[in-house]
Every structure is written in C-alpha cells, then in structure tokens.
XYZ file of C-alpha atoms in Angstrom:
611
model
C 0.000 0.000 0.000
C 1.071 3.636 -1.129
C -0.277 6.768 1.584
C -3.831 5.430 0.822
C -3.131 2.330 2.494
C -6.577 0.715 3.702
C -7.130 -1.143 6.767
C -7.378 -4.001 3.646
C -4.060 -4.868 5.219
C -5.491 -6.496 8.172
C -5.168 -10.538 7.061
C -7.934 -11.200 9.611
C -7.346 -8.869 12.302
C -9.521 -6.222 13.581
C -9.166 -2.720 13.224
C -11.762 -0.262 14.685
C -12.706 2.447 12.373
C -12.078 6.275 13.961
C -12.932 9.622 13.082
C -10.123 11.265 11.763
C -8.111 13.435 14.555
C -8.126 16.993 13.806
C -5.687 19.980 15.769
C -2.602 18.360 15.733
C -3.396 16.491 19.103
C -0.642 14.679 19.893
C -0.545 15.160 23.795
C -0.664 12.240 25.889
C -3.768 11.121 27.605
C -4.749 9.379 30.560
C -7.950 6.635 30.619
C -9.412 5.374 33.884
C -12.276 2.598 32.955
C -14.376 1.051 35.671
C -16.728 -1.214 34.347
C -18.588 -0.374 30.627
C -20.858 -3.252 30.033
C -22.564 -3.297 26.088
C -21.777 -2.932 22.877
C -19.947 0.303 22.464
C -16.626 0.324 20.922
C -13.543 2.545 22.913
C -12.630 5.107 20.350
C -15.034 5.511 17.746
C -18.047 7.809 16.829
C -21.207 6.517 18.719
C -22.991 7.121 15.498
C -27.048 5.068 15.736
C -27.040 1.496 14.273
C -29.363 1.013 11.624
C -31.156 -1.584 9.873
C -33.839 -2.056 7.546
C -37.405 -2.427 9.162
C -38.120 -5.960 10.918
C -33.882 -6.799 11.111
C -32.501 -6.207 14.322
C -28.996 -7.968 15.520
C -28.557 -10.104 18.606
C -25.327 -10.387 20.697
C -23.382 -13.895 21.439
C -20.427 -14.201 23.568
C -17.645 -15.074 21.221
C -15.056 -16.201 24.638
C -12.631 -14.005 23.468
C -11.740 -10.642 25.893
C -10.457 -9.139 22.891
C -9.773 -8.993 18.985
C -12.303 -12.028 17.381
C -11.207 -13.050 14.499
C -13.152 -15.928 13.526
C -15.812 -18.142 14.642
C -17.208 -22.115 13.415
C -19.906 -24.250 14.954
C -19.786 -27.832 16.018
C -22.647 -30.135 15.483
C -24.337 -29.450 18.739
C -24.639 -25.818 18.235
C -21.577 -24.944 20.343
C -18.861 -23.152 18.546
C -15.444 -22.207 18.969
C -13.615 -18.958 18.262
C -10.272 -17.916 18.293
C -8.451 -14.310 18.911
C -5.718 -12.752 17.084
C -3.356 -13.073 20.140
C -3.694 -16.597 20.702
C -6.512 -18.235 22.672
C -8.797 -20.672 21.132
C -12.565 -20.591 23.054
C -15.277 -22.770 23.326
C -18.636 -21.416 23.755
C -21.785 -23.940 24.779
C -24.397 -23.440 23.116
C -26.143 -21.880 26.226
C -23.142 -19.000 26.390
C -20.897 -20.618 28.515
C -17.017 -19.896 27.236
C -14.121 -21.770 28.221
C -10.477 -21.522 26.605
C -8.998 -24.454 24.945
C -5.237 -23.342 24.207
C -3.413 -20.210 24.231
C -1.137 -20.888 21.202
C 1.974 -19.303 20.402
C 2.007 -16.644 17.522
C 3.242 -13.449 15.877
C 0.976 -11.289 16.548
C 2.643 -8.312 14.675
C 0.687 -5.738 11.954
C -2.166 -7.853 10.822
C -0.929 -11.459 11.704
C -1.978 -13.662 14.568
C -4.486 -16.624 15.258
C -6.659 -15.845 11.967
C -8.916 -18.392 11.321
C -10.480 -21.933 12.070
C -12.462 -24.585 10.811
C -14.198 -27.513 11.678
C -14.050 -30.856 10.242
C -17.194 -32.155 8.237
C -16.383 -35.655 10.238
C -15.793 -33.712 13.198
C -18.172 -36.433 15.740
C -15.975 -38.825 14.434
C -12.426 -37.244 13.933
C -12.775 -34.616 16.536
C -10.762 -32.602 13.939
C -10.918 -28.656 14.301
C -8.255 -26.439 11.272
C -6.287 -23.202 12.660
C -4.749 -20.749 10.298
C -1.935 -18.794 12.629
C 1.143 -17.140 12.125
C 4.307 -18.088 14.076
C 7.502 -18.026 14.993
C 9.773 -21.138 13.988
C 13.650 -21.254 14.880
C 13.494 -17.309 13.942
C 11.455 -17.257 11.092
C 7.916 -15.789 11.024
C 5.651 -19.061 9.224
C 2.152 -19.190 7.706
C 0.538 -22.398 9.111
C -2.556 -23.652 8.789
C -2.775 -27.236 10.941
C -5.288 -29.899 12.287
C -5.891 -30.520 15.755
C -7.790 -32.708 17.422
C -10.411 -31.635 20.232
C -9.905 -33.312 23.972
C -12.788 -33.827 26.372
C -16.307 -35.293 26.344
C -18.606 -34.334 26.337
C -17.656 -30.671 26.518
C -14.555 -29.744 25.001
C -11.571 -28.858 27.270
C -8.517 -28.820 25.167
C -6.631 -29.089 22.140
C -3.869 -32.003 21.003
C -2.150 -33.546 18.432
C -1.194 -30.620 16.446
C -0.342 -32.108 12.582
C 0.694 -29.191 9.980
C -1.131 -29.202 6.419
C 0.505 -25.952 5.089
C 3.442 -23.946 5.669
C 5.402 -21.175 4.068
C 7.354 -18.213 5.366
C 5.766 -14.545 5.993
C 7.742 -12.245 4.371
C 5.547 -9.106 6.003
C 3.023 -8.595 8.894
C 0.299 -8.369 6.855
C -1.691 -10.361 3.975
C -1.296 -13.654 5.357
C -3.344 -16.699 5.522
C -6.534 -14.912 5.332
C -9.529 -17.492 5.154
C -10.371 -20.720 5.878
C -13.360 -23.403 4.671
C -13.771 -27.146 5.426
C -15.881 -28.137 2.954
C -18.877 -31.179 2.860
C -16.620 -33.555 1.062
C -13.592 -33.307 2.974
C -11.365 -30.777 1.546
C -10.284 -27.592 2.362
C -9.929 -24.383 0.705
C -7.555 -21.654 2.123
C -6.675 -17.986 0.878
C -3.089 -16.806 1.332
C -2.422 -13.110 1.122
C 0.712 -11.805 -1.295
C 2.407 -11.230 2.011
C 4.384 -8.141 0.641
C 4.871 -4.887 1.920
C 2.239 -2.281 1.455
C 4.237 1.165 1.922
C 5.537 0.830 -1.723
C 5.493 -1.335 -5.265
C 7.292 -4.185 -3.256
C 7.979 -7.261 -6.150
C 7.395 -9.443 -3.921
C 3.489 -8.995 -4.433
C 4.066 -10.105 -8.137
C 3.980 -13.845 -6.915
C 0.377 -13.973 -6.719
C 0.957 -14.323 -10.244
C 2.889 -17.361 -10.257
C 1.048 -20.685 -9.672
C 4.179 -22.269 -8.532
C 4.264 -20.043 -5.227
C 1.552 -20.132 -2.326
C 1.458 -16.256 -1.971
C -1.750 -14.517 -3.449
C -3.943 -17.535 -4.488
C -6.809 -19.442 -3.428
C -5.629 -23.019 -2.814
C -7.856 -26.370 -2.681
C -6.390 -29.074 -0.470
C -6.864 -32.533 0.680
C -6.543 -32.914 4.554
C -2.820 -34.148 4.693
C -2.213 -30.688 1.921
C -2.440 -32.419 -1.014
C -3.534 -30.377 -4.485
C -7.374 -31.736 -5.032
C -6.594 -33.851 -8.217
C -9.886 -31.761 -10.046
C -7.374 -28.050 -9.559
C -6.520 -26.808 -12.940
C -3.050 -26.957 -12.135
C -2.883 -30.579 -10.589
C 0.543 -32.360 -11.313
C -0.166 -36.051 -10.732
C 3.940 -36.267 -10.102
C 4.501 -33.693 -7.712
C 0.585 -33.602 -5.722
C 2.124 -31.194 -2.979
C 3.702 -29.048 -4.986
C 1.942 -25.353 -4.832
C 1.047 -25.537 -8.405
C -1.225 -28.627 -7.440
C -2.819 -26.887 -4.481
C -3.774 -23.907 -6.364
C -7.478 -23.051 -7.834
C -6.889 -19.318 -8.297
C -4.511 -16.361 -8.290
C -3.761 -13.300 -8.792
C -5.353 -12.106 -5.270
C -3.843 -9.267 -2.451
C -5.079 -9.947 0.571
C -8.017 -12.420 -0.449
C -10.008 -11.661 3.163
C -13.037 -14.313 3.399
C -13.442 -17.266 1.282
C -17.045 -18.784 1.432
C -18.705 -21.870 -0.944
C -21.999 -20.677 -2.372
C -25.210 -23.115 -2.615
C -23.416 -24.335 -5.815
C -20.094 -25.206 -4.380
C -18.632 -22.065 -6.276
C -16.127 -19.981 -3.961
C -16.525 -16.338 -4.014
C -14.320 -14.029 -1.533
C -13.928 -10.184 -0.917
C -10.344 -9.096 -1.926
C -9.184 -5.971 -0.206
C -7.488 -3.539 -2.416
C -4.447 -0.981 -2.247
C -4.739 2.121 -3.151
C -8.314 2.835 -4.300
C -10.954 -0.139 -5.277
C -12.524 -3.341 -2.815
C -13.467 -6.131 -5.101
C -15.712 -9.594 -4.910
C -15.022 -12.354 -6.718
C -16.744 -14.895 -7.459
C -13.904 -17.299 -8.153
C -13.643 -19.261 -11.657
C -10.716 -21.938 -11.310
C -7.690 -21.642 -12.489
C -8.358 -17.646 -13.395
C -6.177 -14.885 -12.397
C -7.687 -11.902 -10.684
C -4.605 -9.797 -11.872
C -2.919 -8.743 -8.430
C -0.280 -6.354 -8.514
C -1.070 -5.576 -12.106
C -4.349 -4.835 -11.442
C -6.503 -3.319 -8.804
C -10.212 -3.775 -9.298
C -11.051 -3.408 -13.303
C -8.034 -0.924 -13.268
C -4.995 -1.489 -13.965
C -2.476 -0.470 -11.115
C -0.680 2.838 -10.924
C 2.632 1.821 -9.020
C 3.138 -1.535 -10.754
C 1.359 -1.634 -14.532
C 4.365 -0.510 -16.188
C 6.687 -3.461 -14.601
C 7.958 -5.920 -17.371
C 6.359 -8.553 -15.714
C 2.488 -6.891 -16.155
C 3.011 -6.536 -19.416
C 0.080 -8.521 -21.505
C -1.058 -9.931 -17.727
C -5.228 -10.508 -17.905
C -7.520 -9.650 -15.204
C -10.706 -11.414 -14.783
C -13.366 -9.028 -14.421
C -14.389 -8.937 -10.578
C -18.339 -9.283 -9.549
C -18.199 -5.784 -7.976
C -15.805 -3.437 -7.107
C -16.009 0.352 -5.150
C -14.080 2.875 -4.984
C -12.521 3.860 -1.531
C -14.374 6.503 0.342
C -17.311 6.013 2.436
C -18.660 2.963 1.676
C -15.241 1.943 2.993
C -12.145 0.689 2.494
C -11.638 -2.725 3.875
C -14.112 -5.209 2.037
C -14.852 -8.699 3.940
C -15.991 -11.380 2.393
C -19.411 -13.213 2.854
C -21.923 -15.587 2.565
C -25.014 -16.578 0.522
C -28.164 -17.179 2.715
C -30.009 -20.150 2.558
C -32.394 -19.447 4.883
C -35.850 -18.806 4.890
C -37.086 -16.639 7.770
C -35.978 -12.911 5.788
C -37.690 -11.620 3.273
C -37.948 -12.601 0.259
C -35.626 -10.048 -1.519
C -33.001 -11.133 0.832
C -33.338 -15.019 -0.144
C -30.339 -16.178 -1.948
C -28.582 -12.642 -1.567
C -24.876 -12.796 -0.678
C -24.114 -10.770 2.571
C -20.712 -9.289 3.538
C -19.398 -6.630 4.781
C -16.390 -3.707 4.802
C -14.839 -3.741 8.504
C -13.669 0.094 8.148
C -17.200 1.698 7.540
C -19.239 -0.799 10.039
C -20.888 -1.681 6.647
C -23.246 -5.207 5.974
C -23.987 -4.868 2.087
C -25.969 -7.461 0.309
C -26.107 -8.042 -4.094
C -26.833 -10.800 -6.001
C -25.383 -13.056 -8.963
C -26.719 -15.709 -11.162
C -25.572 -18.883 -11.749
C -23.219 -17.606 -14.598
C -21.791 -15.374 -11.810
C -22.986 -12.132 -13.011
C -24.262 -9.485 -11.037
C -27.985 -9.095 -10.845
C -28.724 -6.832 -7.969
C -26.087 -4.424 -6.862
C -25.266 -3.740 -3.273
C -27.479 -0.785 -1.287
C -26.528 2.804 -1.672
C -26.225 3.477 1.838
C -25.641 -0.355 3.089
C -27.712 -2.795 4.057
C -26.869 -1.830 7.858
C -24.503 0.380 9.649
C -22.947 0.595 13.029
C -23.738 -2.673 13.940
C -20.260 -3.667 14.448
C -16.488 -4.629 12.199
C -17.388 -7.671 10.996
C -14.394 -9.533 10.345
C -16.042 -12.829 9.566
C -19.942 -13.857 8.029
C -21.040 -17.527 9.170
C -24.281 -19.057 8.580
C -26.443 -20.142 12.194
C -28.439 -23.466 12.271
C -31.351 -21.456 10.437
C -29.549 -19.822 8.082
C -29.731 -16.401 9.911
C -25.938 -14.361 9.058
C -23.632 -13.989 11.720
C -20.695 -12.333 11.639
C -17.616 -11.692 14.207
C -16.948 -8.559 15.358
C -14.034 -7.669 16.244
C -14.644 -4.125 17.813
C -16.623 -5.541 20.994
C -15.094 -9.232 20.686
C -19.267 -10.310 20.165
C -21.100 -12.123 17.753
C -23.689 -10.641 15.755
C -26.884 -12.543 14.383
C -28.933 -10.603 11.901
C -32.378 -11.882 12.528
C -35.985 -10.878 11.071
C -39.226 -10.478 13.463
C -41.315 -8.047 11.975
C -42.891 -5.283 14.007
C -41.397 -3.379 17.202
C -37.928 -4.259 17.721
C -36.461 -4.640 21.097
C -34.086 -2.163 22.002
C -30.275 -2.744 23.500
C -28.922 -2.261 27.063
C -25.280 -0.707 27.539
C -24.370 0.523 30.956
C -21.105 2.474 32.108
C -20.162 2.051 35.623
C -17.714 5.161 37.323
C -16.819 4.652 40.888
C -15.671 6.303 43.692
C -14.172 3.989 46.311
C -13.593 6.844 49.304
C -17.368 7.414 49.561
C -18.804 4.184 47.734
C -20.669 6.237 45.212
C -21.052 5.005 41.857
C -22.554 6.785 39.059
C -24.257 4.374 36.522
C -24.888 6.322 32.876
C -27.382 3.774 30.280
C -26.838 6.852 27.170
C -25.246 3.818 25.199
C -28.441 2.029 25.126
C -30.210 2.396 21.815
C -33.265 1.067 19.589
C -33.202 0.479 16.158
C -36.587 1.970 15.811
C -35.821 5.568 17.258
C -38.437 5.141 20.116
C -37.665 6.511 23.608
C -36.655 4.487 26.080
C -37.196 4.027 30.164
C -33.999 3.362 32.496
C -34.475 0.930 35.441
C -31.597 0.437 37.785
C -31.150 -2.462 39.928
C -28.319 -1.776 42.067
C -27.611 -5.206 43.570
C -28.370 -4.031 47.387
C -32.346 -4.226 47.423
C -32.472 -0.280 45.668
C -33.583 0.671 42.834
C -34.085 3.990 40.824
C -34.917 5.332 37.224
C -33.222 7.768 34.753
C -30.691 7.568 31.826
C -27.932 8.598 34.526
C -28.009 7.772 38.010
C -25.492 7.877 41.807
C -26.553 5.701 44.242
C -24.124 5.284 47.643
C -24.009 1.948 48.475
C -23.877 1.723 52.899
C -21.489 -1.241 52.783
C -17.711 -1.220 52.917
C -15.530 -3.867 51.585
C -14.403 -4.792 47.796
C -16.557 -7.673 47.219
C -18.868 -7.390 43.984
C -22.443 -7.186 43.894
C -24.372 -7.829 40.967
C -26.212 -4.585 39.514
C -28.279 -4.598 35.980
C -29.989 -2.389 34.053
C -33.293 -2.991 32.418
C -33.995 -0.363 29.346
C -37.767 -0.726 27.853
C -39.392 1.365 24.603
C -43.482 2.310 24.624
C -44.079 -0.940 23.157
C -43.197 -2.718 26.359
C -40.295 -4.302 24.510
C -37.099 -4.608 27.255
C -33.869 -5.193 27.240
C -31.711 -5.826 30.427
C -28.165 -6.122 31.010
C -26.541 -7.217 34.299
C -22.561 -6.624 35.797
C -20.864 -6.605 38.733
C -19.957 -3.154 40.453
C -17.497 -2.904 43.577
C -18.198 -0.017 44.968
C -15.383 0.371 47.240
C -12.149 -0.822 45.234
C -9.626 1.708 44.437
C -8.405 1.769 41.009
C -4.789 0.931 40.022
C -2.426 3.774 39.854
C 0.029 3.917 36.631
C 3.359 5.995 36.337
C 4.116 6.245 33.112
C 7.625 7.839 31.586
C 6.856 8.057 27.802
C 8.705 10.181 24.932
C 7.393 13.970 24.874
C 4.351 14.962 22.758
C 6.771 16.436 20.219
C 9.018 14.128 19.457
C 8.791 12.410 16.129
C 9.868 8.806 14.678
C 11.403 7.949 11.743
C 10.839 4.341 10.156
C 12.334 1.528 12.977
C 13.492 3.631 14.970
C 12.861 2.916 18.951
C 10.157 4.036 20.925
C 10.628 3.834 24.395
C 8.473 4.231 27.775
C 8.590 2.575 31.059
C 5.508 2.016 33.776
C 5.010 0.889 36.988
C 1.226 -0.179 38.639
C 0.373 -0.619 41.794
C -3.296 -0.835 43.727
C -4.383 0.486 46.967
C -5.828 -3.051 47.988
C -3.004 -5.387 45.416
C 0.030 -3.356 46.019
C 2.333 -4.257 42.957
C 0.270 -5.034 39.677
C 1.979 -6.374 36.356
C 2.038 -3.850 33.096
C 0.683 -5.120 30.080
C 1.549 -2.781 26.797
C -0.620 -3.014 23.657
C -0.265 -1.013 20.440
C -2.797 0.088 17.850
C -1.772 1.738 14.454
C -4.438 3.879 13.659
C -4.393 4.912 9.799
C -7.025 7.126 7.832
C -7.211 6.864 4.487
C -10.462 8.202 2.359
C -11.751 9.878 4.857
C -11.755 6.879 7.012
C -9.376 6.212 10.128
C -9.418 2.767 11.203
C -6.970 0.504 13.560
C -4.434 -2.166 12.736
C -4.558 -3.804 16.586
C -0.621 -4.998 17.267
C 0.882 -7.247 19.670
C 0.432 -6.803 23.236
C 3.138 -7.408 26.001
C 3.851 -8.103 29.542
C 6.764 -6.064 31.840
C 7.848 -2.572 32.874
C 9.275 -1.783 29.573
C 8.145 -0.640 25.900
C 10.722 -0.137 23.171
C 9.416 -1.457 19.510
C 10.588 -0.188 16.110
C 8.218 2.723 14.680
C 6.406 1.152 11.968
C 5.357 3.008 9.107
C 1.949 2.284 7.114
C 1.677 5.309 4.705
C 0.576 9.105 5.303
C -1.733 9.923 8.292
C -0.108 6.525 10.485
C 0.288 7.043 14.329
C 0.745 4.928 17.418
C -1.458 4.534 20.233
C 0.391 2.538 23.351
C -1.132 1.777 26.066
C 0.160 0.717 29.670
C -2.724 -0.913 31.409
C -3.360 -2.735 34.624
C -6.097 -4.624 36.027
C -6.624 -4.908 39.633
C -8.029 -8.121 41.487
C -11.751 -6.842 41.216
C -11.578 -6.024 37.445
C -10.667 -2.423 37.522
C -8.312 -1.356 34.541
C -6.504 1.746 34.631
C -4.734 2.381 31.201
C -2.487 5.503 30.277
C -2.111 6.116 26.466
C 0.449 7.990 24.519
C 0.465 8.362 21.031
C 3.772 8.301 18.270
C 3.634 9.780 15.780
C 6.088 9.892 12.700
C 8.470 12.844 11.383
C 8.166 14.304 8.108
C 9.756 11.873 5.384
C 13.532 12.547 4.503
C 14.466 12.242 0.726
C 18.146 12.185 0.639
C 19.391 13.513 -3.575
C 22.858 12.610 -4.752
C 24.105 14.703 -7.636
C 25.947 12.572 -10.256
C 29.338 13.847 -11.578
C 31.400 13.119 -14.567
C-alpha cells in the first residue's frame, strides 16, 4: 500500500474504524475505565445502528476478551472462536465460554491466530483447522494445521497438532486470510501476497505465479495435497503449490465462502483505491499487482512482468471513500425466515465503515442486484467474519466488541439494547451508573431501570446511588432499558463499589518528538493498587491509519513487563501509534495511560551525479 493504504491490510485482524483526529493532538492522555458493560466500541463515533425495518442484531459471547477473528460451529450448536493473540474458546451453546489453548504466535501488523475450521467428520475425527502465524527457529511461518479436540462431552482442550501448510511470511500483513472445510472433505484456504504495502514491493508479483503459495486461493486434501480436479494438478509432484492452487492473482483475499453451488466467491481488499468480490472461476487470475479492481495499477502496470497480464473481471468493485475501504468477504443465505428479496442474496461486509452490504449473482456469476446505496446496515459492528447459524440467519464476528452478531428478522417493534457504564468512587462508595449507550433500532424513547444489587432501585438515563457497605466484594447490579411498546432489554454486571483503582506511572517520549521508520520508541511504567500493592504492566499497540476519509486501527501485539521499546512502523501518510500501559486490579478495575507516536516528516536524501 502507497499513503492510501486501507485497513485491507489487516489478514484477519480487527481494526476499529475512527474519526479522523483533527488539531494536531498529539498530547498524551490518561484513561481510567471502571466497568462499561454493552456494545460500544472505545474510540469511535457513537454514530445510531441502523437496519432495515423488521432486522434487528442479537449479541453472542464469542469467549474471546479481545480482537475475534473468527468463529465455526460444532454439530451441537456450540462453537469455537479464536483471537488474534492466541486463545482458542469454546462457547456452549447456552453461552458458557471456556479456553482451549493459548497458542503461540506473531501477533505483529495484521498477523496472529486468523482463522479456524471444523471438520465435516468432526463427531468422528474430533478434527478442528487453525490458520496462525508463528515463529519457527526465527522465522515468522504461515501455518494452517489440524488438531484434534480433547474432552467429552464438553470440550476442554486441544492435542495432536499435525501441519497441512506452511510457508514463510515475508511481512506482517496479507497472510493466511480465510479458511473453509468443505462437505466432502477438503479444504480451501486464501493466502495473502504477504508483501509490503508502503511501496510497489515485487514481492506482491507472486500472486501471479502458480508455482508459489502467496496470493492464491488453494484447494487441499486434509494431509495438503492439491485436489486432483485443480486446474493446475501435477499427478507427479501432488504437494507441490502448483497442485494446491485453484486461483490467483489475489492481495489480501479476506473471506473465502462456498456458495449453494459449491462455487467460492471471496472479498479481496485492495491498495490504493478499489474493494473487489469475486466470485472465483478456477484456475483464473484476478490480476494482483497488475491490477486493482477493473483498473490497472498505478505503481506496478508498467513493470515488465504486467506486461500482456489478464484480469478477470471482478463481480463488484467500489471505490474507496465512504462505503469503505476494507471489504470482507461473505456468505449466501439459505435461509428462509428474511424476506424474500433477501433469499439467496450474498451478505458481507467492509470492517472500516461498520458496513453489511448485500447483491446478487446468477448462476453464470454475473451481477444481478447491486449492493445498497447506503448499506444494508450500519454501526452494527467490524465484521471480520460472516457464518451461517443453524437457520440460516448471518452472523458475523466482530471484532470491535469481541461479540457475535446474528442478523435476525421479526417483523414489528424491535427490542431495544442495554449498555451501561459504571464510574466509581471507592472513598465514599458512590457510583454513578450512565445507560446513554443504550439504543433502539426503531428511534423510540426508552425508560432506564436500575437495579443496584443491594435491594435499591431507581430510574433515569444517569443515576449515583451510595451503596452503605464497605468492603471490595462485587455485587451484581443490571440495568433494564424498555421502549413504549413494552419491549425490554436488560443487562446485568458486577460493580465494587469500594475498590480503588490501580495507579500507573508512566515515563513516555514527549508529545513532540517524532519517529522515523524503525526507529525505537521507548516508555517505562510501573502499577500498583491500593488493595493489590504491585500489579503487572501489560503494553498493547494500535496503528491507527485514515485513508479516504476513514481512520481505522491495525490492533498490534500486546506485552507483559515494565518496559516498551518497539521499532516505529510506518503504514503510509496519516499513520500514528497509540500505546497503552494498562493494569487490572483483582476486582476487574483497569486503569490504562495512552500515549500516542507519531512519525516525522519523510527525509528524501538527492545525490548529484558527476562526470
């Protein structure tokens, strides 16, 4: 990507679209959270969801505490999930999460714990698939591997790792980027061009090449195996890349579903200007680096190599702007509790805007119905990942709140949603409770009820109530939210009303200073707790990048211990860094102090020739 890099560099990961910061604010700040319980994401515009009359989304917990990535069901209706930094969840089909493994990965830029599949044999084989990135004797890998699922009859672990694919990661982003196990067996995996986006790198020119893994769409047997059907298959050499691939030509090929037909069709996220959907024809090219969208593209058309190179025409394409700029592939629904219009549609999304958008195609793969204006919905989440539930309703991950979303249809009033933020002060036990993050998708006004968990109660959007005993043990408060219909909504959390907050001292470079490209950026913190005494640090860092309009978050790696100092990373005009020190106390209380990096004006060094 060139200084319109889109958040399309995020290879699965989350990123949390942002208004753009205006005034030059580059001052550090200091965040003290309590408890927010609901659906609002830290750091964004709390602009109204919307939906189209009779659709209204229901939450799921996901397991994760932060940065979903994907999500796939089991036959009983349970599902598990897994999170960029590591942990692998299982969620009952009543709610109730557990982890199954915290695996090791790279958790740099865009990379991570990306994706995961389950087994079509899975009561048998007790076979789940994980796409991660890692780090092996020094070298960042792309691996996708089976493992197999311990524990009856709830799952409680994961064993027997066996690798299907691997190849090296030659950047942090555009990596293995989607992930299907099919009905018959096989599997069918995207792989980003894993290049660098901050200029025309050559290495993106092997999505090209059907002899390299980089950029394609591959179908694979189990043990990673080329499908003997792939246009490509050598019978002599079945594990050679050129047998595993179906298509190429692809950046950062970001979703991968199988349509009712058993034809894939994925959202490829773009450069510099267009998002594209494909609806995959095997053994095409899709034209990566040469092209971008139906164009061909600026920084690379004039290479030798993209000379005479074909592009086959995409489904649909947009431009970047506000319909977004980060395009994630979908999935065709087969249900048959939405409307009509909606039957057979193919829903996806674009993670930057908080966009759903549906279209359809017929069976020769041509458009038919374009996607809406406006989008389908808005501000119902970045969805990261679209999976079918047992009905058919679309689901997709979000990776802002860490929830799952399920669109459903139930025409008439729709129920409205609780959020509650919880401030407390521990010297006189008073805790203001504030419900303004509650909302209803049909504009109605709501009622506040407020249950605080000692026998009192009271009523308003934003409420104090003292509670009389000491001590630091939670009680259970909820709020109940209902709209003239009678229609409620109620969410419950805990609330300790007299636990002090942790206390951060944090030494971090002055609001000045700028970075150039890898160079260090240092800060040190200590935490401690009036009732804990010493508390670890944990750091985390978020690029935040606008392009189009648009500012949106690449979510980094997050690490333990007193000390920051990582390389200033560059991801085109309008990039910054937002690092956080946190600590959480025994009772749940986080404190986090921010400081944002930002990076010096670029430095173009001219050597006059002589002679």
């Amino acid at each position: 990507m060139t200084s319109a890099t889109p958040v399309g560099d995020h290879g699965g990961q989350d990123r949390i679209p942002r208004v753009p910061r205006t005034g030059g604010l580059r001052l550090a700040v200091v965040v003290v959270l309590a408890l927010v319980v609901g659906t609002l994401i830290p750091g964004t515009a709390a602009a109204a969801p919307a939906l189209p009359d009779g659709f209204s989304v229901q939450e799921l917990p996901s397991g994760q505490a932060e940065l979903l990535t994907d999500v796939a069901f089991l036959p009983d209706g349970s599902y598990v999930t897994t999170g960029k930094n590591g942990r692998v969840a299982w969620v009952s089909a009543a709610g109730d999460a557990r982890t199954l493994a915290e695996l090791p990965v790279v958790a740099a830029g865009d990379l991570g714990l990306t994706a995961v599949a389950v087994a079509p044999d899975f009561a048998q084989s007790r076979t789940v698939y994980l796409g991660r990135a890692l780090d092996v004797d020094g070298q960042w890998r792309l691996r996708l591997s089976a493992w197999t699922v311990e524990g009856a009859p709830e799952p409680s672990s994961l064993t027997g790792e066996r690798v299907v694919l691997e190849l090296p990661a030659t950047a942090d982003v555009h990596g293995l980027t989607g992930l299907v196990a099919a009905a018959d067996g096989t599997l069918w995996v995207t792989i980003g061009d894993s290049a660098d986006f901050r200029f025309a790198d050559p290495l993106a020119l092997r999505a090209l090449d059907v002899d390299s893994g980089y950029g394609k769409l591959l179908h694979v047997t189990p043990d990673g195996q080329g499908v003997a059907a792939n246009p490509f298959f050598d019978a002599a050499s079945p594990g050679s890349w050129r047998s595993r691939v179906y298509a190429s030509g692809f950046r950062s090929p970001f979703r991968v579903s199988l349509d009712p037909g058993g034809v894939p069709i994925l959202g490829d996220v773009g450069w510099s200007s267009w998002e594209e959907v494909d609806v995959v024809r095997p053994g095409a090219s899709y034209g990566w680096p040469c092209w971008e969208g139906r164009e061909p593209t600026l920084q690379y058309r004039d290479l030798p190599e993209c000379q005479g190179v074909a592009n086959t025409d995409p489904l649909w394409t947009y431009v970047h702007g506000p319909a977004g700029t980060s395009v994630t592939g979908g999935i065709v629904y087969t249900g048959e509790s939405y409307p009509e219009e909606y039957r057979g549609a193919y829903f996806f999304g674009d993670y930057a805007s908080q966009r759903v958008y549906t279209l359809r195609y017929d069976a020769d793969g041509q458009l038919v119905r374009e996607p809406e204006a406006e989008g389908f919905g808005v501000e119902n989440g970045a969805p990261v990942r679209f999976v079918a539930a047992d009905n058919g309703d679309i689901m997709w991950a979000d990776i802002g709140d860490s929830t799952l979303k399920r669109l459903v249809y139930a025409p008439g009033n729709r129920p409205p949603t609780a959020q509650a933020a919880v401030t407390t002060d521990p010297a006189t036990r008073t805790v203001t409770f504030d419900g303004g993050g509650s909302g209803d998708l049909d504009g109605d006004p709501l009622t506040y009820r407020w249950d605080f968990g000692d026998g009192s109660f009271a009523d308003g959007e934003v409420v104090t109530h003292t509670y009389a005993e000491p001590g630091t043990t939670p009680v259970t408060a909820s709020l109940t939210v209902t709209d003239p219909s009678g229609a409620e909504a109620t969410t419950s959390f805990p609330v300790v009303p007299a636990n002090g907050v942790p206390v951060i001292e944090l030494s971090a470079p002055p609001p000045d200073q700028r970075f150039a490209v890898g160079e260090l950026v240092r800060a040190t913190a200590t935490a401690t707790d009036p009732e804990d005494g010493p508390l670890p640090v944990t750091w985390s860092v978020v690029l935040v990048h606008c392009s189009a309009g648009l500012c949106h978050d690449h979510p980094g790696e997050s690490v333990e211990g007193p000390e920051y100092a990582r390389p200033f990373v560059d991801h085109g005009a309008g990039t910054r860094l937002e690092i956080t020190a946190s600590a959480t106390d025994s009772a749940g209380a986080v404190t986090r102090r921010t400081f944002v990096a930002e990076a010096g004006p670029a430095v173009l060094t001219l050597t006059a020739a002589t002679g």
